[in-house]
Amino acid sequence: MNESLGFAHFLSNADGVATTILVLMVLASIGTWFLIVLKGIVAFRQRRASGTFLDRFWNASSLEDVARDMRSHGVTDPFSHLVHEGFSAVETLRSGNAGTRGLIATGSADEFLTRALKRSIERDKSRMEYGQTFLASVASSAPFIGLLGTVWGIYHALLAIGMSGQGTLDKVAGPVGEALIMTAIGLATAIPAALAFNFFARSTRNVMAELNSFAHDVFVMLSTGVKDSGSNDPKATGDRVLSLVERGREAARNAH
């Protein structure tokens, strides 16, 4: 009896439907754990890089120092990417290059800078949300796919009863065991995906909240030059920063 309820017996007696469901669940589980490991490593490294950059940023005495720091370390996290995009927007406005303006530069300088920062935030948000749609799909669909296998196993149990005319345990143990195994596989696939999706979604929301708050600070600093210790003139600040920004942008492109 124990043999008839074993997983080996299930594999040896599984029909096309049960095998297809099992393969789908295995693939979904592999994809889920791959994303859990990959996104976990990326999130850990990104969080550490963000903390390091923010420490250097707030300890910098001027925007020129920030540009020098980015030239040395490149763009490695959403916060440094935001500052890099802000510097790029300021450079575009200062250069007055017709080829880089047009519709994208319509509106006031503040609006142009705001749009640049928003685009940076949205791009980083898209990168951080990579794979979460897959996790959500697995978490929501795996239990029902497992339930399909359960229904199929119960159907086989009913067929065994009908063919034998008896509802004894030896006639239905195998199909019922198959049904229970499919239920367990569906839950074992869905639970890690659901937990991982909730964890990474919360992590993304927290980073986005911090990034939006930081974007306000960056906007104020770039538009007014308040972080510059030598002058409160925004144009003077921008002119001095832009001499370093070009080298910073080149280093950032190489870092990518």
XYZ file of C-alpha atoms in Angstrom:
256
model
C 0.000 0.000 0.000
C 2.818 2.418 0.835
C 4.352 1.678 -2.563
C 1.100 2.511 -4.346
C 1.028 5.894 -2.661
C 4.679 6.716 -3.350
C 5.951 9.389 -5.677
C 7.767 6.821 -7.827
C 4.469 5.039 -8.427
C 2.902 8.364 -9.366
C 5.628 9.052 -11.950
C 5.411 5.575 -13.442
C 1.624 5.718 -13.773
C 1.107 9.383 -14.670
C -0.709 9.951 -17.949
C -0.172 12.828 -20.400
C -2.227 15.349 -18.443
C -0.513 14.630 -15.123
C 2.932 14.679 -16.759
C 2.226 18.017 -18.452
C 1.058 19.556 -15.193
C 4.115 18.217 -13.368
C 6.486 19.622 -16.012
C 4.787 23.034 -15.841
C 5.096 23.092 -12.059
C 8.761 22.096 -12.159
C 9.567 24.810 -14.720
C 7.641 27.402 -12.727
C 9.452 26.383 -9.542
C 12.876 26.578 -11.219
C 12.051 30.018 -12.625
C 10.817 31.195 -9.236
C 13.925 30.149 -7.351
C 16.180 31.528 -10.090
C 14.512 34.934 -9.739
C 14.611 34.757 -5.946
C 18.368 34.183 -5.943
C 19.109 36.647 -8.767
C 16.943 39.489 -7.473
C 18.113 38.882 -3.924
C 21.762 39.257 -4.907
C 21.065 42.313 -7.073
C 18.977 43.968 -4.345
C 21.672 43.364 -1.726
C 24.438 44.785 -3.913
C 22.293 47.723 -4.983
C 21.346 48.584 -1.413
C 24.978 48.520 -0.346
C 26.071 50.631 -3.347
C 23.243 53.125 -2.693
C 24.235 53.547 0.944
C 27.866 54.110 -0.013
C 26.965 56.670 -2.679
C 24.574 58.567 -0.414
C 27.234 58.782 2.299
C 29.680 60.280 -0.202
C 27.017 62.553 -1.678
C 25.916 64.122 1.599
C 29.498 64.495 2.770
C 30.544 66.266 -0.433
C 31.180 69.987 -0.018
C 29.908 70.986 -3.475
C 28.347 69.711 -6.657
C 31.814 69.696 -8.202
C 32.865 67.144 -5.587
C 29.818 65.046 -6.441
C 30.767 65.142 -10.134
C 34.339 64.134 -9.287
C 33.032 61.250 -7.184
C 30.841 60.027 -10.046
C 33.791 60.337 -12.407
C 35.784 58.077 -10.091
C 33.123 55.513 -9.154
C 30.653 55.648 -12.055
C 26.908 54.949 -11.889
C 26.241 51.853 -9.811
C 22.806 52.342 -8.217
C 19.500 54.212 -8.690
C 20.617 57.206 -6.605
C 23.816 57.854 -8.541
C 21.864 57.264 -11.752
C 19.404 59.949 -10.694
C 22.194 62.471 -10.059
C 23.835 61.546 -13.361
C 20.574 62.178 -15.241
C 20.186 65.493 -13.424
C 23.683 66.572 -14.462
C 22.925 65.500 -18.036
C 19.741 67.578 -18.069
C 21.598 70.644 -16.770
C 24.258 70.160 -19.426
C 21.612 69.943 -22.141
C 20.036 73.185 -20.974
C 23.391 74.971 -20.720
C 24.659 73.783 -24.099
C 21.676 75.085 -26.057
C 22.450 72.494 -28.706
C 19.504 72.445 -31.108
C 20.092 68.814 -31.850
C 19.460 67.864 -28.224
C 16.460 70.096 -27.696
C 13.238 70.133 -29.723
C 10.079 68.673 -28.170
C 11.947 66.968 -25.346
C 13.150 70.339 -24.077
C 9.806 72.151 -24.252
C 8.675 74.081 -21.195
C 10.730 75.848 -18.582
C 14.139 74.746 -17.359
C 12.614 73.478 -14.096
C 10.083 71.385 -16.012
C 12.809 69.946 -18.224
C 14.871 68.976 -15.178
C 11.803 67.490 -13.460
C 11.016 65.328 -16.482
C 14.612 64.100 -16.658
C 14.532 63.047 -13.006
C 11.158 61.344 -13.437
C 12.424 59.391 -16.442
C 15.410 58.234 -14.412
C 13.153 57.070 -11.579
C 10.816 55.209 -13.941
C 13.699 53.414 -15.663
C 15.121 52.286 -12.332
C 11.674 51.204 -11.187
C 11.285 49.068 -14.303
C 14.658 47.440 -13.669
C 13.808 46.687 -10.041
C 10.447 45.188 -11.016
C 12.087 42.749 -13.415
C 10.649 39.261 -12.908
C 7.901 40.298 -10.514
C 5.194 39.694 -13.114
C 6.423 36.109 -13.434
C 6.393 35.654 -9.657
C 2.872 37.069 -9.409
C 1.676 34.824 -12.246
C 3.131 31.706 -10.627
C 1.749 32.627 -7.213
C -1.765 33.124 -8.585
C -1.911 30.274 -11.111
C 0.093 27.414 -9.556
C -2.583 26.439 -6.973
C -5.204 26.206 -9.721
C -2.932 24.192 -12.001
C -2.300 21.859 -9.067
C -6.049 21.739 -8.482
C -6.500 20.647 -12.074
C -4.186 17.729 -11.337
C -6.179 16.999 -8.198
C -9.447 16.878 -10.138
C -7.809 14.629 -12.715
C -6.626 12.250 -9.991
C -10.077 12.108 -8.414
C -11.531 11.413 -11.857
C -9.226 8.413 -12.160
C -10.324 7.244 -8.699
C -13.969 7.384 -9.757
C -13.151 5.456 -12.921
C -11.434 2.757 -10.837
C -14.501 2.485 -8.598
C -16.827 2.283 -11.592
C -14.801 -0.393 -13.347
C -14.417 -2.571 -10.241
C -17.835 -1.916 -8.765
C -16.151 -1.543 -5.372
C -14.983 1.470 -3.444
C -12.252 -0.363 -1.589
C -9.038 1.400 -0.623
C -6.834 -0.702 -2.890
C -8.836 0.491 -5.913
C -8.712 4.205 -5.208
C -5.491 4.634 -3.226
C -3.325 5.210 -6.310
C -5.528 7.849 -8.021
C -6.257 9.635 -4.736
C -2.544 9.644 -3.924
C -1.932 11.200 -7.346
C -4.491 13.883 -6.570
C -2.864 14.711 -3.233
C 0.592 14.859 -4.818
C -0.604 17.334 -7.461
C -2.158 19.506 -4.766
C 1.090 19.512 -2.799
C 3.155 20.350 -5.890
C 0.896 23.288 -6.719
C 1.175 24.705 -3.199
C 4.933 24.102 -3.016
C 5.332 26.112 -6.220
C 2.934 28.933 -5.362
C 3.982 29.695 -1.768
C 7.639 30.680 -2.466
C 6.519 32.746 -5.474
C 3.919 34.611 -3.408
C 6.347 35.306 -0.553
C 9.083 36.411 -2.965
C 6.707 38.722 -4.853
C 5.560 40.397 -1.638
C 9.135 40.809 -0.408
C 10.482 42.306 -3.634
C 7.402 44.492 -4.156
C 7.842 45.940 -0.675
C 11.564 46.429 -1.276
C 10.835 48.264 -4.529
C 8.257 50.510 -2.845
C 10.731 51.422 -0.110
C 13.481 52.261 -2.603
C 11.056 54.287 -4.711
C 9.960 56.288 -1.672
C 13.578 57.057 -0.806
C 14.399 57.835 -4.436
C 11.482 60.242 -4.831
C 12.516 62.067 -1.676
C 16.115 62.204 -2.864
C 14.965 63.455 -6.288
C 13.459 66.517 -4.599
C 16.791 67.277 -2.952
C 18.664 66.799 -6.217
C 16.223 69.075 -8.042
C 16.705 71.847 -5.477
C 20.485 71.514 -5.541
C 20.756 71.528 -9.318
C 18.293 74.368 -9.810
C 19.551 76.654 -7.043
C 23.098 75.514 -6.359
C 22.531 75.431 -2.588
C 25.090 72.656 -2.108
C 27.846 74.795 -3.571
C 29.937 76.276 -0.792
C 31.489 79.065 -2.829
C 28.532 80.726 -4.505
C 24.750 80.859 -4.414
C 24.521 81.791 -8.076
C 22.852 78.873 -9.905
C 24.439 79.773 -13.242
C 27.907 79.979 -11.747
C 27.380 76.672 -10.017
C 26.138 75.030 -13.190
C 29.028 76.376 -15.260
C 31.606 75.011 -12.842
C 29.857 71.655 -12.516
C 29.503 71.175 -16.253
C 33.253 71.272 -16.762
C 33.355 68.031 -14.758
C 30.052 66.544 -15.863
C 31.216 65.615 -19.341
C 34.002 63.494 -17.913
C 31.566 62.075 -15.382
C 29.128 61.106 -18.124
C 31.874 59.376 -20.089
C 32.922 57.412 -17.012
C 29.293 56.514 -16.317
C 28.805 55.242 -19.866
C 31.903 53.091 -19.519
C 30.573 51.765 -16.195
C 27.400 50.537 -17.939
